[in-house]
mmCIF file of C-alpha atoms and ligand atoms in Angstrom:
data_model
loop_
_atom_site.group_PDB
_atom_site.id
_atom_site.type_symbol
_atom_site.label_atom_id
_atom_site.label_comp_id
_atom_site.label_asym_id
_atom_site.label_seq_id
_atom_site.Cartn_x
_atom_site.Cartn_y
_atom_site.Cartn_z
ATOM 1 C CA MET A 987 55.230 -46.316 8.108
ATOM 2 C CA HIS A 988 52.649 -48.832 8.885
ATOM 3 C CA ASP A 989 49.887 -49.712 6.569
ATOM 4 C CA LEU A 990 46.591 -48.251 7.428
ATOM 5 C CA ARG A 991 44.001 -50.530 8.865
ATOM 6 C CA VAL A 992 40.341 -50.323 10.018
ATOM 7 C CA ALA A 993 39.559 -52.763 12.859
ATOM 8 C CA PRO A 994 35.801 -53.151 13.210
ATOM 9 C CA SER A 995 34.781 -53.580 16.915
ATOM 10 C CA ILE A 996 32.142 -56.354 17.403
ATOM 11 C CA LEU A 997 30.941 -54.447 20.444
ATOM 12 C CA SER A 998 28.394 -52.822 18.008
ATOM 13 C CA ALA A 999 27.716 -56.263 16.303
ATOM 14 C CA ASP A 1000 24.738 -58.603 17.003
ATOM 15 C CA PHE A 1001 26.274 -60.935 19.786
ATOM 16 C CA ALA A 1002 24.034 -63.622 18.833
ATOM 17 C CA ARG A 1003 25.386 -63.812 15.260
ATOM 18 C CA LEU A 1004 29.054 -62.909 15.697
ATOM 19 C CA ALA A 1005 30.409 -65.265 12.955
ATOM 20 C CA ASP A 1006 27.951 -63.997 10.466
ATOM 21 C CA GLU A 1007 28.768 -60.305 11.447
ATOM 22 C CA ILE A 1008 32.485 -60.939 11.015
ATOM 23 C CA ALA A 1009 31.904 -62.700 7.679
ATOM 24 C CA ASP A 1010 29.793 -59.694 6.685
ATOM 25 C CA VAL A 1011 32.611 -57.072 7.025
ATOM 26 C CA ALA A 1012 35.464 -59.512 6.286
ATOM 27 C CA PRO A 1013 35.736 -58.558 2.454
ATOM 28 C CA ALA A 1014 36.794 -54.983 3.574
ATOM 29 C CA VAL A 1015 39.262 -55.747 6.565
ATOM 30 C CA SER A 1016 42.134 -57.661 7.836
ATOM 31 C CA MET A 1017 41.593 -57.074 11.645
ATOM 32 C CA ILE A 1018 38.574 -57.570 14.069
ATOM 33 C CA HIS A 1019 38.598 -55.618 17.350
ATOM 34 C CA VAL A 1020 37.322 -57.649 20.349
ATOM 35 C CA ASP A 1021 36.361 -55.649 23.431
ATOM 36 C CA VAL A 1022 36.831 -57.591 26.620
ATOM 37 C CA MET A 1023 35.159 -55.884 29.784
ATOM 38 C CA ASP A 1024 34.873 -57.101 33.375
ATOM 39 C CA ALA A 1025 32.333 -54.640 34.911
ATOM 40 C CA HIS A 1026 35.223 -53.532 37.225
ATOM 41 C CA TYR A 1027 37.717 -51.563 34.970
ATOM 42 C CA VAL A 1028 34.629 -50.306 33.163
ATOM 43 C CA PRO A 1029 30.968 -50.123 34.083
ATOM 44 C CA ASN A 1030 30.180 -52.753 31.325
ATOM 45 C CA LEU A 1031 30.441 -56.525 30.989
ATOM 46 C CA THR A 1032 31.104 -58.190 27.557
ATOM 47 C CA ILE A 1033 32.957 -61.293 26.528
ATOM 48 C CA GLY A 1034 35.825 -63.411 27.421
ATOM 49 C CA PRO A 1035 38.159 -66.199 26.414
ATOM 50 C CA PRO A 1036 35.615 -68.812 25.515
ATOM 51 C CA VAL A 1037 34.060 -66.340 22.900
ATOM 52 C CA VAL A 1038 37.459 -65.517 21.544
ATOM 53 C CA LYS A 1039 38.053 -69.071 21.066
ATOM 54 C CA SER A 1040 34.840 -69.493 19.111
ATOM 55 C CA LEU A 1041 35.709 -66.415 17.052
ATOM 56 C CA ARG A 1042 39.069 -68.026 16.252
ATOM 57 C CA ALA A 1043 37.492 -71.038 14.824
ATOM 58 C CA ALA A 1044 35.090 -68.697 12.813
ATOM 59 C CA THR A 1045 37.535 -66.320 11.112
ATOM 60 C CA PRO A 1046 41.025 -66.113 9.703
ATOM 61 C CA LEU A 1047 41.040 -62.356 10.272
ATOM 62 C CA LEU A 1048 43.591 -60.925 12.788
ATOM 63 C CA LEU A 1049 41.820 -60.912 16.227
ATOM 64 C CA ASP A 1050 42.817 -57.737 18.156
ATOM 65 C CA ALA A 1051 41.697 -58.176 21.881
ATOM 66 C CA HIS A 1052 41.401 -54.894 23.938
ATOM 67 C CA LEU A 1053 41.157 -55.854 27.519
ATOM 68 C CA MET A 1054 39.333 -53.486 29.853
ATOM 69 C CA ILE A 1055 39.847 -55.415 32.769
ATOM 70 C CA THR A 1056 41.425 -55.102 36.319
ATOM 71 C CA ASP A 1057 43.239 -58.396 36.165
ATOM 72 C CA PRO A 1058 45.012 -58.753 32.881
ATOM 73 C CA ARG A 1059 47.846 -60.861 34.504
ATOM 74 C CA THR A 1060 45.195 -63.627 34.827
ATOM 75 C CA TYR A 1061 43.097 -63.255 31.697
ATOM 76 C CA ALA A 1062 45.457 -61.980 29.120
ATOM 77 C CA PRO A 1063 47.206 -65.269 28.761
ATOM 78 C CA GLN A 1064 43.873 -66.965 28.500
ATOM 79 C CA VAL A 1065 42.790 -64.705 25.549
ATOM 80 C CA VAL A 1066 46.055 -65.502 23.903
ATOM 81 C CA ALA A 1067 45.562 -69.282 24.367
ATOM 82 C CA ALA A 1068 41.966 -68.776 23.119
ATOM 83 C CA GLY A 1069 43.525 -67.457 19.736
ATOM 84 C CA ALA A 1070 43.890 -63.711 19.854
ATOM 85 C CA ASP A 1071 46.729 -62.385 17.548
ATOM 86 C CA SER A 1072 47.053 -59.270 19.413
ATOM 87 C CA VAL A 1073 46.223 -58.344 23.103
ATOM 88 C CA THR A 1074 46.193 -54.711 24.442
ATOM 89 C CA PHE A 1075 45.791 -54.081 28.163
ATOM 90 C CA HIS A 1076 45.549 -51.037 30.339
ATOM 91 C CA PRO A 1077 48.744 -50.993 32.301
ATOM 92 C CA GLU A 1078 47.938 -48.814 35.317
ATOM 93 C CA VAL A 1079 46.087 -51.860 36.891
ATOM 94 C CA GLU A 1080 49.268 -54.078 36.488
ATOM 95 C CA ASP A 1081 52.127 -54.214 39.014
ATOM 96 C CA ASP A 1082 54.654 -55.183 36.421
ATOM 97 C CA PRO A 1083 53.330 -54.174 33.106
ATOM 98 C CA LEU A 1084 56.657 -54.830 31.294
ATOM 99 C CA GLY A 1085 56.670 -58.214 32.801
ATOM 100 C CA LEU A 1086 53.272 -58.954 31.282
ATOM 101 C CA VAL A 1087 54.223 -57.469 27.994
ATOM 102 C CA GLU A 1088 57.273 -59.980 27.865
ATOM 103 C CA LEU A 1089 55.009 -62.958 29.042
ATOM 104 C CA LEU A 1090 52.606 -62.293 26.352
ATOM 105 C CA ARG A 1091 55.197 -61.951 23.673
ATOM 106 C CA ASP A 1092 56.707 -65.128 24.820
ATOM 107 C CA ALA A 1093 53.379 -66.710 24.536
ATOM 108 C CA GLY A 1094 53.408 -65.704 20.769
ATOM 109 C CA SER A 1095 51.144 -62.691 20.846
ATOM 110 C CA GLN A 1096 51.468 -59.245 19.592
ATOM 111 C CA VAL A 1097 51.100 -56.768 22.505
ATOM 112 C CA GLY A 1098 49.474 -53.482 22.891
ATOM 113 C CA VAL A 1099 49.129 -50.986 25.849
ATOM 114 C CA ALA A 1100 46.437 -48.444 26.098
ATOM 115 C CA VAL A 1101 45.981 -44.999 27.448
ATOM 116 C CA ARG A 1102 42.717 -43.457 28.354
ATOM 117 C CA PRO A 1103 41.812 -39.853 27.069
ATOM 118 C CA HIS A 1104 43.185 -38.089 30.147
ATOM 119 C CA GLN A 1105 46.129 -40.352 30.778
ATOM 120 C CA PRO A 1106 49.549 -38.897 29.758
ATOM 121 C CA LEU A 1107 51.738 -40.695 27.486
ATOM 122 C CA SER A 1108 54.394 -40.748 30.114
ATOM 123 C CA LEU A 1109 52.324 -43.547 31.754
ATOM 124 C CA VAL A 1110 53.440 -45.864 29.097
ATOM 125 C CA GLU A 1111 56.638 -44.331 28.014
ATOM 126 C CA GLU A 1112 58.875 -47.201 29.303
ATOM 127 C CA LEU A 1113 56.785 -49.815 27.705
ATOM 128 C CA LEU A 1114 56.860 -48.190 24.182
ATOM 129 C CA PRO A 1115 60.132 -49.754 23.024
ATOM 130 C CA HIS A 1116 58.679 -53.292 23.839
ATOM 131 C CA VAL A 1117 55.297 -53.175 22.312
ATOM 132 C CA ASP A 1118 53.656 -53.749 18.911
ATOM 133 C CA MET A 1119 50.985 -51.210 19.370
ATOM 134 C CA LEU A 1120 50.015 -48.088 21.470
ATOM 135 C CA LEU A 1121 46.177 -47.641 21.870
ATOM 136 C CA VAL A 1122 45.209 -43.964 22.247
ATOM 137 C CA MET A 1123 41.618 -44.077 23.571
ATOM 138 C CA THR A 1124 39.545 -41.301 22.094
ATOM 139 C CA VAL A 1125 36.536 -42.029 24.159
ATOM 140 C CA GLN A 1126 36.337 -43.019 28.026
ATOM 141 C CA PRO A 1127 36.621 -46.723 27.677
ATOM 142 C CA GLY A 1128 33.365 -48.818 28.284
ATOM 143 C CA PHE A 1129 30.688 -48.251 25.568
ATOM 144 C CA GLY A 1130 30.313 -47.914 21.861
ATOM 145 C CA GLY A 1131 28.679 -45.064 20.148
ATOM 146 C CA GLN A 1132 30.228 -42.220 22.180
ATOM 147 C CA ALA A 1133 31.498 -38.874 20.751
ATOM 148 C CA PHE A 1134 35.072 -38.723 19.551
ATOM 149 C CA MET A 1135 37.260 -36.484 21.838
ATOM 150 C CA PRO A 1136 39.444 -34.158 19.636
ATOM 151 C CA GLU A 1137 41.488 -32.973 22.599
ATOM 152 C CA VAL A 1138 43.348 -36.288 22.422
ATOM 153 C CA LEU A 1139 44.805 -35.594 18.981
ATOM 154 C CA PRO A 1140 48.054 -33.899 20.434
ATOM 155 C CA LYS A 1141 48.843 -37.198 22.197
ATOM 156 C CA ILE A 1142 48.644 -39.036 18.843
ATOM 157 C CA ALA A 1143 51.368 -36.605 17.574
ATOM 158 C CA GLU A 1144 53.391 -36.801 20.772
ATOM 159 C CA ALA A 1145 53.353 -40.656 20.413
ATOM 160 C CA VAL A 1146 54.873 -40.273 16.799
ATOM 161 C CA ARG A 1147 57.546 -38.167 18.256
ATOM 162 C CA ALA A 1148 58.290 -40.443 20.985
ATOM 163 C CA ARG A 1149 58.438 -43.434 18.538
ATOM 164 C CA GLN A 1150 61.101 -41.500 16.402
ATOM 165 C CA HIS A 1151 63.013 -40.570 19.432
ATOM 166 C CA LEU A 1152 62.904 -44.138 20.730
ATOM 167 C CA GLY A 1153 63.650 -45.725 17.396
ATOM 168 C CA ALA A 1154 60.547 -47.820 18.102
ATOM 169 C CA ASP A 1155 58.127 -49.284 15.640
ATOM 170 C CA PHE A 1156 54.740 -49.683 17.434
ATOM 171 C CA ARG A 1157 51.490 -49.106 15.577
ATOM 172 C CA ILE A 1158 49.284 -46.190 16.899
ATOM 173 C CA GLN A 1159 45.719 -47.322 17.244
ATOM 174 C CA VAL A 1160 42.768 -45.008 18.029
ATOM 175 C CA ASP A 1161 39.538 -46.284 19.529
ATOM 176 C CA GLY A 1162 36.329 -44.410 20.284
ATOM 177 C CA GLY A 1163 34.033 -42.321 18.053
ATOM 178 C CA ILE A 1164 35.988 -43.080 14.939
ATOM 179 C CA SER A 1165 34.061 -42.638 11.647
ATOM 180 C CA ALA A 1166 34.704 -41.282 8.222
ATOM 181 C CA LYS A 1167 34.182 -37.791 9.642
ATOM 182 C CA THR A 1168 36.583 -38.116 12.634
ATOM 183 C CA VAL A 1169 39.248 -40.452 11.401
ATOM 184 C CA GLY A 1170 40.989 -37.898 9.241
ATOM 185 C CA GLY A 1171 42.464 -35.802 12.189
ATOM 186 C CA THR A 1172 43.783 -39.090 13.855
ATOM 187 C CA ALA A 1173 45.384 -40.276 10.602
ATOM 188 C CA ALA A 1174 46.965 -36.806 9.866
ATOM 189 C CA ALA A 1175 48.270 -36.814 13.479
ATOM 190 C CA GLY A 1176 49.954 -40.254 12.876
ATOM 191 C CA ALA A 1177 47.391 -42.898 13.798
ATOM 192 C CA ASP A 1178 47.562 -45.967 11.649
ATOM 193 C CA THR A 1179 45.128 -48.446 13.128
ATOM 194 C CA PHE A 1180 41.488 -47.347 13.361
ATOM 195 C CA VAL A 1181 38.888 -49.197 15.481
ATOM 196 C CA ALA A 1182 35.339 -48.562 14.479
ATOM 197 C CA GLY A 1183 32.305 -49.970 16.125
ATOM 198 C CA SER A 1184 29.170 -48.063 15.427
ATOM 199 C CA ALA A 1185 30.434 -46.485 12.240
ATOM 200 C CA VAL A 1186 30.828 -50.022 10.734
ATOM 201 C CA PHE A 1187 28.140 -52.396 12.410
ATOM 202 C CA ASP A 1188 25.342 -49.879 12.638
ATOM 203 C CA GLN A 1189 25.471 -49.342 8.910
ATOM 204 C CA PRO A 1190 23.538 -51.436 6.428
ATOM 205 C CA ASP A 1191 26.542 -52.005 4.175
ATOM 206 C CA ARG A 1192 29.269 -52.902 6.515
ATOM 207 C CA PRO A 1193 32.149 -53.421 4.003
ATOM 208 C CA ALA A 1194 31.348 -50.025 2.399
ATOM 209 C CA ALA A 1195 31.246 -48.377 5.661
ATOM 210 C CA ALA A 1196 34.735 -49.776 6.627
ATOM 211 C CA ARG A 1197 36.173 -48.839 3.325
ATOM 212 C CA GLN A 1198 34.741 -45.308 3.830
ATOM 213 C CA VAL A 1199 36.753 -44.973 7.100
ATOM 214 C CA LEU A 1200 39.835 -46.138 5.451
ATOM 215 C CA GLU A 1201 39.345 -43.906 2.375
ATOM 216 C CA ALA A 1202 38.843 -40.873 4.740
ATOM 217 C CA ALA A 1203 42.127 -41.769 6.564
ATOM 218 C CA PHE A 1204 43.961 -41.806 3.238
ATOM 219 C CA ALA A 1205 42.400 -38.717 2.011
ATOM 220 C CA ALA A 1206 43.606 -36.941 5.136
ATOM 221 C CA LEU A 1207 47.145 -38.190 4.794
ATOM 222 C CA GLU A 1208 47.338 -36.872 1.380
ATOM 223 C CA VAL A 1209 46.257 -33.432 2.443
ATOM 224 C CA ALA A 1210 48.743 -33.529 5.291
ATOM 225 C CA GLY A 1211 51.462 -34.708 2.994
ATOM 226 C CA GLY A 1212 51.980 -37.902 4.645
ATOM 227 C CA GLU A 1213 54.259 -36.689 7.201
ATOM 228 C CA GLY A 1214 52.007 -37.547 10.208
ATOM 229 C CA ALA A 1215 52.489 -41.390 9.613
ATOM 230 C CA ALA A 1216 56.091 -41.191 8.596
HETATM 231 C C1 DX5 B 1359 35.004 -48.790 23.986
HETATM 232 C C2 DX5 B 1359 35.640 -49.776 23.181
HETATM 233 C C3 DX5 B 1359 35.563 -49.548 21.641
HETATM 234 C C4 DX5 B 1359 34.088 -49.371 21.227
HETATM 235 C C5 DX5 B 1359 34.206 -48.311 19.941
HETATM 236 O O1 DX5 B 1359 35.375 -48.624 25.198
HETATM 237 O O2 DX5 B 1359 37.065 -49.759 23.566
HETATM 238 O O3 DX5 B 1359 36.204 -50.484 20.893
HETATM 239 O O4 DX5 B 1359 33.643 -50.542 20.543
HETATM 240 O O5 DX5 B 1359 32.964 -48.013 19.609
HETATM 241 P P1 DX5 B 1359 32.632 -46.748 18.642
HETATM 242 O O6 DX5 B 1359 33.447 -46.947 17.504
HETATM 243 O O7 DX5 B 1359 31.147 -46.934 18.354
HETATM 244 O O8 DX5 B 1359 32.960 -45.482 19.399
HETATM 245 ZN ZN1 ZN B 1360 38.195 -51.113 22.161
#
């Protein structure tokens, strides 16, 4: 079983004060989620390797980059070189996703692959033995502050079964609409890594907000008897 982690998404932070925003939440977390968007894969445009480089200099926390871009082959290595600890990409835009996974691992990065809410797990099945993390999107990628999609929950449980079947060890990350109210269902289903943007950065006390999400995840696991994350 993986340890449970909350990864605040800086998409909901003040982009003019990112170092301060991360320092604010740092006492409560070990990982920061960085959403890279190119205005092609999703209809939004955010940040890229130069900002990751600046973040790397500003924090010792794990930097977890989520690439919502059509050309991860070109930019994922740049994000790794800029200092990201983990890079997750959406594999359907890549001709040779396994090759890209291996390239990024050789570059020293942890690697994740992502599935959108309506994409089946079969899309990434062949990659699962080779990745460190599966990102199960619980909203359509592109924007913070959207409503959690509970219909995705069975896919988390399916991922747990696939992990057992494959003898694999990847983390299961959920991203989108995660809060103290919604995280429980995902933890009970088997998710261990919880991205939370607005539920952390839109709150006055960010460390308290991050801890509330984590505590709600633990509470749901206790109720579920812990079998979901086994
Ligand atoms: C959305 C991004 C998320 C976003 C989540 O496409 O991938 O990481 O920041 O924001 P909330 O937690 O507000 O839904
Ligand atoms: Zn994300």
